Short mmCIF file of C-alpha atoms (C1' of nucleotides) in Angstrom, two decimals:
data_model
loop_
_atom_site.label_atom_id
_atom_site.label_comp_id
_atom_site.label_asym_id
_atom_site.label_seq_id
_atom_site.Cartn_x
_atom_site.Cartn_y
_atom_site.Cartn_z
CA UNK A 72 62.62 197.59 101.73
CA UNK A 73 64.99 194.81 100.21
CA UNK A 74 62.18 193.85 97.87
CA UNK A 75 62.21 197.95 96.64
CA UNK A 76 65.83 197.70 97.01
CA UNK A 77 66.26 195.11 94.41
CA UNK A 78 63.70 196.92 92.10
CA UNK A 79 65.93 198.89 91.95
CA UNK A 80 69.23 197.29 91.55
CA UNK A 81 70.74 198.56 94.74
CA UNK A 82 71.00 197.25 98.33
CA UNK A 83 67.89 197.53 101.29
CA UNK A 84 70.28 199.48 103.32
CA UNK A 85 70.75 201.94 100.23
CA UNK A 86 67.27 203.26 101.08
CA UNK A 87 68.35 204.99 104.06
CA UNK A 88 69.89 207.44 102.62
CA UNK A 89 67.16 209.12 100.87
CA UNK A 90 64.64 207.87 103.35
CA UNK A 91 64.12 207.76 107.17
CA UNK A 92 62.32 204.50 106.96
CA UNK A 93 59.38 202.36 105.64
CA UNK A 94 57.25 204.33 107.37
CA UNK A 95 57.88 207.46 105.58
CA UNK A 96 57.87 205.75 102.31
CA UNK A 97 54.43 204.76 103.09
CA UNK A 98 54.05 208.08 103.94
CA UNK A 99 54.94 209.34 100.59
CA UNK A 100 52.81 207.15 98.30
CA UNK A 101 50.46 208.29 99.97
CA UNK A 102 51.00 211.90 99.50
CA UNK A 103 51.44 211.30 96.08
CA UNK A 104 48.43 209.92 95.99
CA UNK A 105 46.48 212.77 97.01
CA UNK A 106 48.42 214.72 95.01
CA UNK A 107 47.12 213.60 92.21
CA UNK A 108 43.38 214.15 92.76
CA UNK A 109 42.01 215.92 90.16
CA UNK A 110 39.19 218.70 91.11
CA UNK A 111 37.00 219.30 88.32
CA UNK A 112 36.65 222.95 87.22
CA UNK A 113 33.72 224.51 88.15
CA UNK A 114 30.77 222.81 85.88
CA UNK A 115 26.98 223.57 85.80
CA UNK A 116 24.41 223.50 88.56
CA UNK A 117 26.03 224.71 91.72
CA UNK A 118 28.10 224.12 94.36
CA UNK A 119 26.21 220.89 94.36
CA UNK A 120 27.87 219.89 90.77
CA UNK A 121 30.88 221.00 91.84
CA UNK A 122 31.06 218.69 95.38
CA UNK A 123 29.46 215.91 93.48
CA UNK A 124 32.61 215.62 91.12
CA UNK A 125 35.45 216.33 93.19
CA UNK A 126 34.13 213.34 95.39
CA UNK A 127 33.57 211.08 92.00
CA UNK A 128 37.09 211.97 91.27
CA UNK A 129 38.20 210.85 95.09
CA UNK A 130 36.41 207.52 94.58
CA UNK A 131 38.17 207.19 91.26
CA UNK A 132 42.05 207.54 92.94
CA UNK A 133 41.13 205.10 95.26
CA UNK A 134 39.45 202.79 92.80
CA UNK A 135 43.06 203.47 90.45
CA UNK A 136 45.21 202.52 93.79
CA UNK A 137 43.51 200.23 96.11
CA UNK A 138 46.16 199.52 97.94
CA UNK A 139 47.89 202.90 98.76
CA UNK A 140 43.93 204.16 99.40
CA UNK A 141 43.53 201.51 101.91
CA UNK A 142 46.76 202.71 103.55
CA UNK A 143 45.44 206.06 103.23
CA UNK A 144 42.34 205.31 105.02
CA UNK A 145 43.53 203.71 108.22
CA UNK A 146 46.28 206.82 108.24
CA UNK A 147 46.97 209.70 110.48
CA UNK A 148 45.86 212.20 108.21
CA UNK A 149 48.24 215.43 107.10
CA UNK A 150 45.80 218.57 107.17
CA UNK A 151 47.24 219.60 103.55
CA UNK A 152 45.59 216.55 102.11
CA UNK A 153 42.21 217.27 103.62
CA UNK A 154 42.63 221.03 102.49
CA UNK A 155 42.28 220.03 98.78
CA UNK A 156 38.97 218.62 99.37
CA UNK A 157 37.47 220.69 102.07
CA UNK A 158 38.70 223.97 99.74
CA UNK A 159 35.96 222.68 97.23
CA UNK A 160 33.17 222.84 99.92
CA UNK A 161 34.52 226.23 100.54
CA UNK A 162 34.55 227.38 96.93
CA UNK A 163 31.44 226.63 96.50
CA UNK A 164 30.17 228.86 99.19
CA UNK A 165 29.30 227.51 102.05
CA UNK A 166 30.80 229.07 105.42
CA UNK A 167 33.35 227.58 107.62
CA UNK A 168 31.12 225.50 110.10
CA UNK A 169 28.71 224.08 107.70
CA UNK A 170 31.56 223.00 104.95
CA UNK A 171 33.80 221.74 107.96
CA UNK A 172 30.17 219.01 108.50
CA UNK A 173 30.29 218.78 105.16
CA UNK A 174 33.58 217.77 104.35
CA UNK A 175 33.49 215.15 107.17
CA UNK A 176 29.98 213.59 106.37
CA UNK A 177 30.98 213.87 102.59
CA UNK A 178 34.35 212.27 103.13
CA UNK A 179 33.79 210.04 105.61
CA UNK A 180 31.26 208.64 103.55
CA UNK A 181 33.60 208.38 100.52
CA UNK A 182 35.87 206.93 102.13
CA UNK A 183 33.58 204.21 103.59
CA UNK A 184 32.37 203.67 100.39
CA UNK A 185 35.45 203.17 98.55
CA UNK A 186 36.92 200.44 101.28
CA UNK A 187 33.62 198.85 100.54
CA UNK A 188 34.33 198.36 96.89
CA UNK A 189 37.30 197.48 97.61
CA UNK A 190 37.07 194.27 100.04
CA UNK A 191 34.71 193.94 97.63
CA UNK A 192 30.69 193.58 98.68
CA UNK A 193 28.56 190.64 100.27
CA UNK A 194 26.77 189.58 97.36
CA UNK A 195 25.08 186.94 98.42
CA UNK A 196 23.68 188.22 101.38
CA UNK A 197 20.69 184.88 101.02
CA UNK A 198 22.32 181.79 100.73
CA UNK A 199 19.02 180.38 100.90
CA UNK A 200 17.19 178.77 98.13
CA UNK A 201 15.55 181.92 96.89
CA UNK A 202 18.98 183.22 96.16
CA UNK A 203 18.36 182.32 92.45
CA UNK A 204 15.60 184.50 92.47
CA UNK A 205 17.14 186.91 94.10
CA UNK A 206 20.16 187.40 91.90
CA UNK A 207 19.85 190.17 90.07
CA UNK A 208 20.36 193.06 92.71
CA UNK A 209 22.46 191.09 94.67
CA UNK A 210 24.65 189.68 92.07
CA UNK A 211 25.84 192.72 90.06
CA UNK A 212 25.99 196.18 91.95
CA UNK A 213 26.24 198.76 89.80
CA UNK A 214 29.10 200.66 91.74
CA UNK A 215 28.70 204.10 90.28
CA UNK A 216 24.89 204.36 90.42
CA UNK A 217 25.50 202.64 94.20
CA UNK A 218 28.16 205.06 95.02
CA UNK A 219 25.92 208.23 93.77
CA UNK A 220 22.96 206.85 95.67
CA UNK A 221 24.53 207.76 98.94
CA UNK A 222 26.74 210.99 97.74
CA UNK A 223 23.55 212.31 96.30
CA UNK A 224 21.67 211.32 99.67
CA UNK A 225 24.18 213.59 101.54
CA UNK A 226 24.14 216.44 99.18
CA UNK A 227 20.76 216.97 98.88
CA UNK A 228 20.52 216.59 102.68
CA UNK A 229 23.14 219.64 102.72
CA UNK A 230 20.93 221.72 99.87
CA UNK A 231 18.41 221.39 102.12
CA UNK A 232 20.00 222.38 105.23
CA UNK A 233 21.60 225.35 103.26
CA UNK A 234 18.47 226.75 101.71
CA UNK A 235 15.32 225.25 103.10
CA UNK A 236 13.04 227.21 100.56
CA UNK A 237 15.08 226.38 97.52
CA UNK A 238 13.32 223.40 95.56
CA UNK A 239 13.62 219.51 95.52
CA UNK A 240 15.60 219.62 92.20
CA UNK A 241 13.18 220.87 89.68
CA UNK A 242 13.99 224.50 88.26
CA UNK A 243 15.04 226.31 91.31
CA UNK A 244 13.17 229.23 92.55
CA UNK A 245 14.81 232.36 93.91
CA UNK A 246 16.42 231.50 96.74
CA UNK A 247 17.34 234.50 99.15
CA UNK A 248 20.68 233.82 99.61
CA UNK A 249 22.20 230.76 97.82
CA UNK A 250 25.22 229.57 98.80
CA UNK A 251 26.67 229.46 94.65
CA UNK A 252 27.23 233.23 95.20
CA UNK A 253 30.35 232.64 97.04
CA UNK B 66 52.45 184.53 116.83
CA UNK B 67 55.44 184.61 118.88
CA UNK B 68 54.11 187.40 121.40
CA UNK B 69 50.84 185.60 121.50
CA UNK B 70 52.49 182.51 122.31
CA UNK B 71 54.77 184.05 124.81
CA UNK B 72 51.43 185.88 126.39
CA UNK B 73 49.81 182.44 126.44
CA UNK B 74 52.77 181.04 128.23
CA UNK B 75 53.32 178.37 124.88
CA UNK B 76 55.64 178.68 121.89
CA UNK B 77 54.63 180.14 118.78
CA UNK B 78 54.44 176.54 116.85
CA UNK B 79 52.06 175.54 119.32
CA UNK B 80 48.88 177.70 117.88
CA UNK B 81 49.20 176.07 114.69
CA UNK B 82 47.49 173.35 116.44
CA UNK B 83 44.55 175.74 116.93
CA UNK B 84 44.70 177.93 113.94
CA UNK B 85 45.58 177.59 110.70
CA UNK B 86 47.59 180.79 110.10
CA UNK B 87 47.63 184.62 111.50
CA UNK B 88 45.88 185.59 108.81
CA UNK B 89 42.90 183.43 110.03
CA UNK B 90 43.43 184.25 113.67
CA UNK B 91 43.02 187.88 112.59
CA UNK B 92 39.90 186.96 111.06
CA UNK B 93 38.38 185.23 114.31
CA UNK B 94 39.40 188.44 116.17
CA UNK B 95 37.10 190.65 113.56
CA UNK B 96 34.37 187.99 113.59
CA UNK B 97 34.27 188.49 117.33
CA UNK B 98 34.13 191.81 117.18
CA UNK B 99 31.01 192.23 114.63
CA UNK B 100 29.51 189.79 116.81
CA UNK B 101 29.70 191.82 119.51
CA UNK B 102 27.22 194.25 117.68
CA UNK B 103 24.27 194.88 119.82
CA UNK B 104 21.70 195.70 117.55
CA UNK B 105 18.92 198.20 120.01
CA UNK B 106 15.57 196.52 120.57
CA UNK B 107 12.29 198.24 118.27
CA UNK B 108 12.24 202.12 120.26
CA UNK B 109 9.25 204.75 119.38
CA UNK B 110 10.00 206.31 116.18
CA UNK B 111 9.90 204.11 113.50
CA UNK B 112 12.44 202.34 111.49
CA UNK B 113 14.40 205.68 111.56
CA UNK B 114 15.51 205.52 115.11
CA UNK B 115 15.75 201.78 115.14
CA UNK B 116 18.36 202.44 111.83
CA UNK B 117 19.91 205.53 113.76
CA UNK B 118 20.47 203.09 116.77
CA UNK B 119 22.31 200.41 115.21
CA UNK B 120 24.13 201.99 113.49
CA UNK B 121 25.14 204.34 116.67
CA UNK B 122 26.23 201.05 118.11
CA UNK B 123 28.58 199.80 115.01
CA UNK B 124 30.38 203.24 115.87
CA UNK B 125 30.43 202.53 119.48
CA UNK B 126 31.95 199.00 118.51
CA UNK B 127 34.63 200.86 116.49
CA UNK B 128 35.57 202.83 119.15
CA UNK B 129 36.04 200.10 121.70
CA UNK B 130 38.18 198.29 119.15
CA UNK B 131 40.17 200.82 117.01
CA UNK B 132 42.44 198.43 115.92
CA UNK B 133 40.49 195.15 115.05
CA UNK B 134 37.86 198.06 113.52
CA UNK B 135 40.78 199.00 111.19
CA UNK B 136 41.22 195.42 110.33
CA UNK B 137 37.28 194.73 109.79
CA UNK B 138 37.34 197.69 107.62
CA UNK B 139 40.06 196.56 105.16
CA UNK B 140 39.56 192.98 105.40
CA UNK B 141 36.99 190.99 102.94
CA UNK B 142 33.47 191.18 104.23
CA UNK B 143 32.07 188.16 105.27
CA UNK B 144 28.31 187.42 104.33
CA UNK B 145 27.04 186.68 107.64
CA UNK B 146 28.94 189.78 108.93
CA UNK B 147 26.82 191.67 106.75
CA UNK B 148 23.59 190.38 107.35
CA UNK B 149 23.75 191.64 111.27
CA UNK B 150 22.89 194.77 109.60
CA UNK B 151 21.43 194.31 107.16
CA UNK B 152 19.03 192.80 108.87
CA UNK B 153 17.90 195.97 110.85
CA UNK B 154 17.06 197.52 107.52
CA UNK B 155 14.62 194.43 106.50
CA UNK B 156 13.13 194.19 109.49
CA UNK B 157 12.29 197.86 109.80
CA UNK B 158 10.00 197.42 106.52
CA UNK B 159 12.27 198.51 103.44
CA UNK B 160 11.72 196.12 100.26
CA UNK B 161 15.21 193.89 99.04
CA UNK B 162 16.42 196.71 96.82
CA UNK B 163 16.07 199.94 98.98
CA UNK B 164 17.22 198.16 101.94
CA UNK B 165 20.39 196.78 99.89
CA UNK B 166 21.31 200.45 98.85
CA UNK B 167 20.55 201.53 102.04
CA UNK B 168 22.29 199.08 103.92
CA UNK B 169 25.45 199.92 101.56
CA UNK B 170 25.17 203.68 102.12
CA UNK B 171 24.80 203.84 105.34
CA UNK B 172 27.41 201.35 106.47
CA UNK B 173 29.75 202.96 103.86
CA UNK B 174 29.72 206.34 106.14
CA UNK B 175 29.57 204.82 109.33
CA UNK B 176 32.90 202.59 108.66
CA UNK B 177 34.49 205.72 106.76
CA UNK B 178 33.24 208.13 109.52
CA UNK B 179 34.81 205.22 112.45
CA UNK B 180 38.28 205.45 110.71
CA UNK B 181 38.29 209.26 110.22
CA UNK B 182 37.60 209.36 114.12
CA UNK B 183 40.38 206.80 114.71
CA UNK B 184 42.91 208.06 112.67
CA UNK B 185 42.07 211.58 113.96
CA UNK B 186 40.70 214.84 111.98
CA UNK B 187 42.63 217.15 110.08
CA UNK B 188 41.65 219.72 113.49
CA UNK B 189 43.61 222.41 112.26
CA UNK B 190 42.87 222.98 108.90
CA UNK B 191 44.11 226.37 108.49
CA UNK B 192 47.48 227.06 110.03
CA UNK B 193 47.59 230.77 108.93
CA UNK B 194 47.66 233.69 111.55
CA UNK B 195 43.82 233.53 111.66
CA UNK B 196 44.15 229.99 112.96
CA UNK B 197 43.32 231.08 116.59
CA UNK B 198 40.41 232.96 115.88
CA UNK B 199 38.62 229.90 113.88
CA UNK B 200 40.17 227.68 116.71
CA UNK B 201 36.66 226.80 118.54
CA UNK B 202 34.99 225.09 115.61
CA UNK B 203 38.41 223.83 114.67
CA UNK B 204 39.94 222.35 117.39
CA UNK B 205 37.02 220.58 119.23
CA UNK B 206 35.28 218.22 116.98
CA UNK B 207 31.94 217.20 118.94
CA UNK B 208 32.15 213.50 118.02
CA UNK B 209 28.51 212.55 118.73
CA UNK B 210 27.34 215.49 116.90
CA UNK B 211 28.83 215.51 113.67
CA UNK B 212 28.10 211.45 113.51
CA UNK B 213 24.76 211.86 113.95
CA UNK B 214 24.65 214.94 111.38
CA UNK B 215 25.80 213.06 108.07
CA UNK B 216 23.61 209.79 109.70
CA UNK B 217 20.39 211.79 109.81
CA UNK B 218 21.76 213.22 106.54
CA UNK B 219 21.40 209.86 104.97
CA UNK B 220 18.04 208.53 107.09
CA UNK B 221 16.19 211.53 106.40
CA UNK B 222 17.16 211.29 102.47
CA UNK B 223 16.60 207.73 102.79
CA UNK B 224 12.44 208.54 104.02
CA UNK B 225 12.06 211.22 101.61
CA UNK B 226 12.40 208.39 98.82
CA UNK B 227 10.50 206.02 100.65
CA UNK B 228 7.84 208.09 101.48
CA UNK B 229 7.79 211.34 99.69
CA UNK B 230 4.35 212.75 100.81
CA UNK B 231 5.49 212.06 104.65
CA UNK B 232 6.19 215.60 106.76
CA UNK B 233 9.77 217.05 107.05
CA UNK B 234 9.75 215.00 110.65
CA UNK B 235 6.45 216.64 112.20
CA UNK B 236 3.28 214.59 112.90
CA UNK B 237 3.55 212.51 110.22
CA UNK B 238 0.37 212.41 107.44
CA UNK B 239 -1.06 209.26 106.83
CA UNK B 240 1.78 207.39 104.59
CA UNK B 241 -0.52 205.35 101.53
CA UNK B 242 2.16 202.64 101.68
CA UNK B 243 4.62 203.61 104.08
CA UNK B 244 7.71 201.21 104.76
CA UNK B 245 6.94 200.51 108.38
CA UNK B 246 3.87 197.71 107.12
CA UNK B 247 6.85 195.18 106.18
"C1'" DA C 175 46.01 165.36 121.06
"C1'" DC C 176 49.00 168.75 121.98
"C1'" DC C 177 53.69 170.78 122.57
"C1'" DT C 178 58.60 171.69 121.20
"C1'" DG C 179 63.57 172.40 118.94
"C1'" DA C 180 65.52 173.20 115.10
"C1'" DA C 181 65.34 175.12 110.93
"C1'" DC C 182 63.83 177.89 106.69
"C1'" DA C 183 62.98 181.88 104.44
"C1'" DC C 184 62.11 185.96 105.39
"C1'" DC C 185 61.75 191.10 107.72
"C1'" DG C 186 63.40 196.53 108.98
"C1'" DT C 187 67.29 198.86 110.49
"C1'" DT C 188 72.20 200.29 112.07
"C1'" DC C 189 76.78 201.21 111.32
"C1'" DA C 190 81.45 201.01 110.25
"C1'" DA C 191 83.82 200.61 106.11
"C1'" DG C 192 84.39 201.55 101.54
"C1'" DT C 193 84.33 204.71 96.94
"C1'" DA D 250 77.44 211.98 98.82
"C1'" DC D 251 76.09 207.60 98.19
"C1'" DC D 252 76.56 202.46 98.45
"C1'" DT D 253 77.65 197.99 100.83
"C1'" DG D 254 78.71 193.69 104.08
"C1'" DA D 255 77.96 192.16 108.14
"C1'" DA D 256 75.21 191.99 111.81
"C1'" DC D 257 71.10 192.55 115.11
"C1'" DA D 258 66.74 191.64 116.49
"C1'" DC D 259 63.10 190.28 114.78
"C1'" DC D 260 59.07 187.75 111.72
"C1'" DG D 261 55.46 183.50 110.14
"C1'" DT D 262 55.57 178.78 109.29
"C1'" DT D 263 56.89 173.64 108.74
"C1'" DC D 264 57.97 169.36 110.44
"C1'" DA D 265 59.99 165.59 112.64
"C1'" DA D 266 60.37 164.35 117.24
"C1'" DG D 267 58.72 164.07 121.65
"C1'" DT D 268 54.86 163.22 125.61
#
DNA sequence: ACCTGAACACCGTTCAAGT
DNA sequence: ACCTGAACACCGTTCAAGT
């Protein structure tokens, strides 16, 4: 508070009058944050396009504000910030039980994710004297094909949940009742 | 340091003899608690169950310790930490790279699905006047239940890739390489 | 080797007093 | 309506001095 205060050319104690305490200041940013997450219009290829970028775009917040995300994270959460997500799973099509799993797998996961980036990742998980050799994947993670790994893991696990008879990604057949159609 | 001290019956200036700093002390306290990881012995079922298992524990471990959890989870990862895990994935028969992204997936959702259960779900997501007629899926998260479904989300992706002509999780056709060989 | 008093440089917050 | 000085009850940490 006194360091904000003087940010701002005015007293700690000046703070109080606009807010309760540090708490809800915290409180705020964090709001803000979420705020500001962008959910991609609808694009090509599904529901499953459509959940794949508004969780790319969640990943990107917290990779713009580490450290309000990781306030975020270990947070009571508001249920207006998990709305703006879990409306995507809804938009897409999917029914209330299945896009409530969803949106907890899916977000849970991002969320996981993200903190791992974050506090950064063991790279050099050998200390041993083939870590040389072992460099290459362990040195460098690619962080968006890592992060994608997993998402697409999970949404493909949904797909096939949601419509067992639809296929594994090539041109899809009929399916009886796809859950695109709202 | 001063209510430690004061617990421990010394003053606060006294720990410095035993620890460098809180910051370290709050690191010993994580360390201890990642130790405490007990990682299930080999059951029937493949690497699959011996995966589900540990990682079943690292939740357990999370919900014994909420708070030191919330500290692992934003707190740099140390190597040795890591390998615990990582571990389990090697030894159930996945090769350096698959095992890496595995390992990174699946400890991504289970630290981001620990804090989501910590800091509580967003239970009632839609506070409109049909709120008490979506209340049972709503308001009683089963715990267990929707762990487990965005974990066997992630296994079952995970054996698809590492063994696409295995079944959908019946008898299981002869695998020509399957991960289980080391 | 371990503990302590005194001190330093901080915190968040309250409240009566100012304008 | 908003700001401030003074004060309260705290922090983590250092260090010379004790045993």
């Amino acid at each position: 508070m006194r360091k904000l205060g003087r940010e701002l050319g005015v007293e700690a104690m000046s703070l109080y009058n606009h807010v309760p305490n540090k708490e809800a200041l915290l409180g705020g940013m964090v709001e803000v944050l979420i705020e500001g997450l962008e959910i991609p219009a609808a694009t090509s290829g599904g529901w499953e396009g459509k959940v794949r970028e508004a969780f790319r775009s969640y990943l990107k917040l917290a990779r713009a504000h580490p450290e309000v995300f990781q306030l975020f994270a270990t947070r009571p959460l508001g249920t207006g910030e998990a709305l703006r997500i879990f409306e995507v799973l809804r938009g897409a099509g999917l029914e209330l039980v299945p896009a409530l799993q969803a949106f907890r797998a899916l977000s849970s996961y991002t969320v996981g994710y993200a903190l791992a980036e974050i506090r950064g990742f063991p790279l050099e998980l050998e200390g041993g004297p083939r870590a040389l050799e072992l460099a290459p994947p362990l040195k460098e993670v690619d962080r968006d094909a890592q992060f994608d790994f997993g998402l697409d893991l999970i949404i493909s696990g949904l797909r096939q949940k949601l419509d067992p008879d639809g296929a594994q990604g090539d041109p899809p057949r009929r399916s009886r009742r796809g859950p695109e159609h709202q």
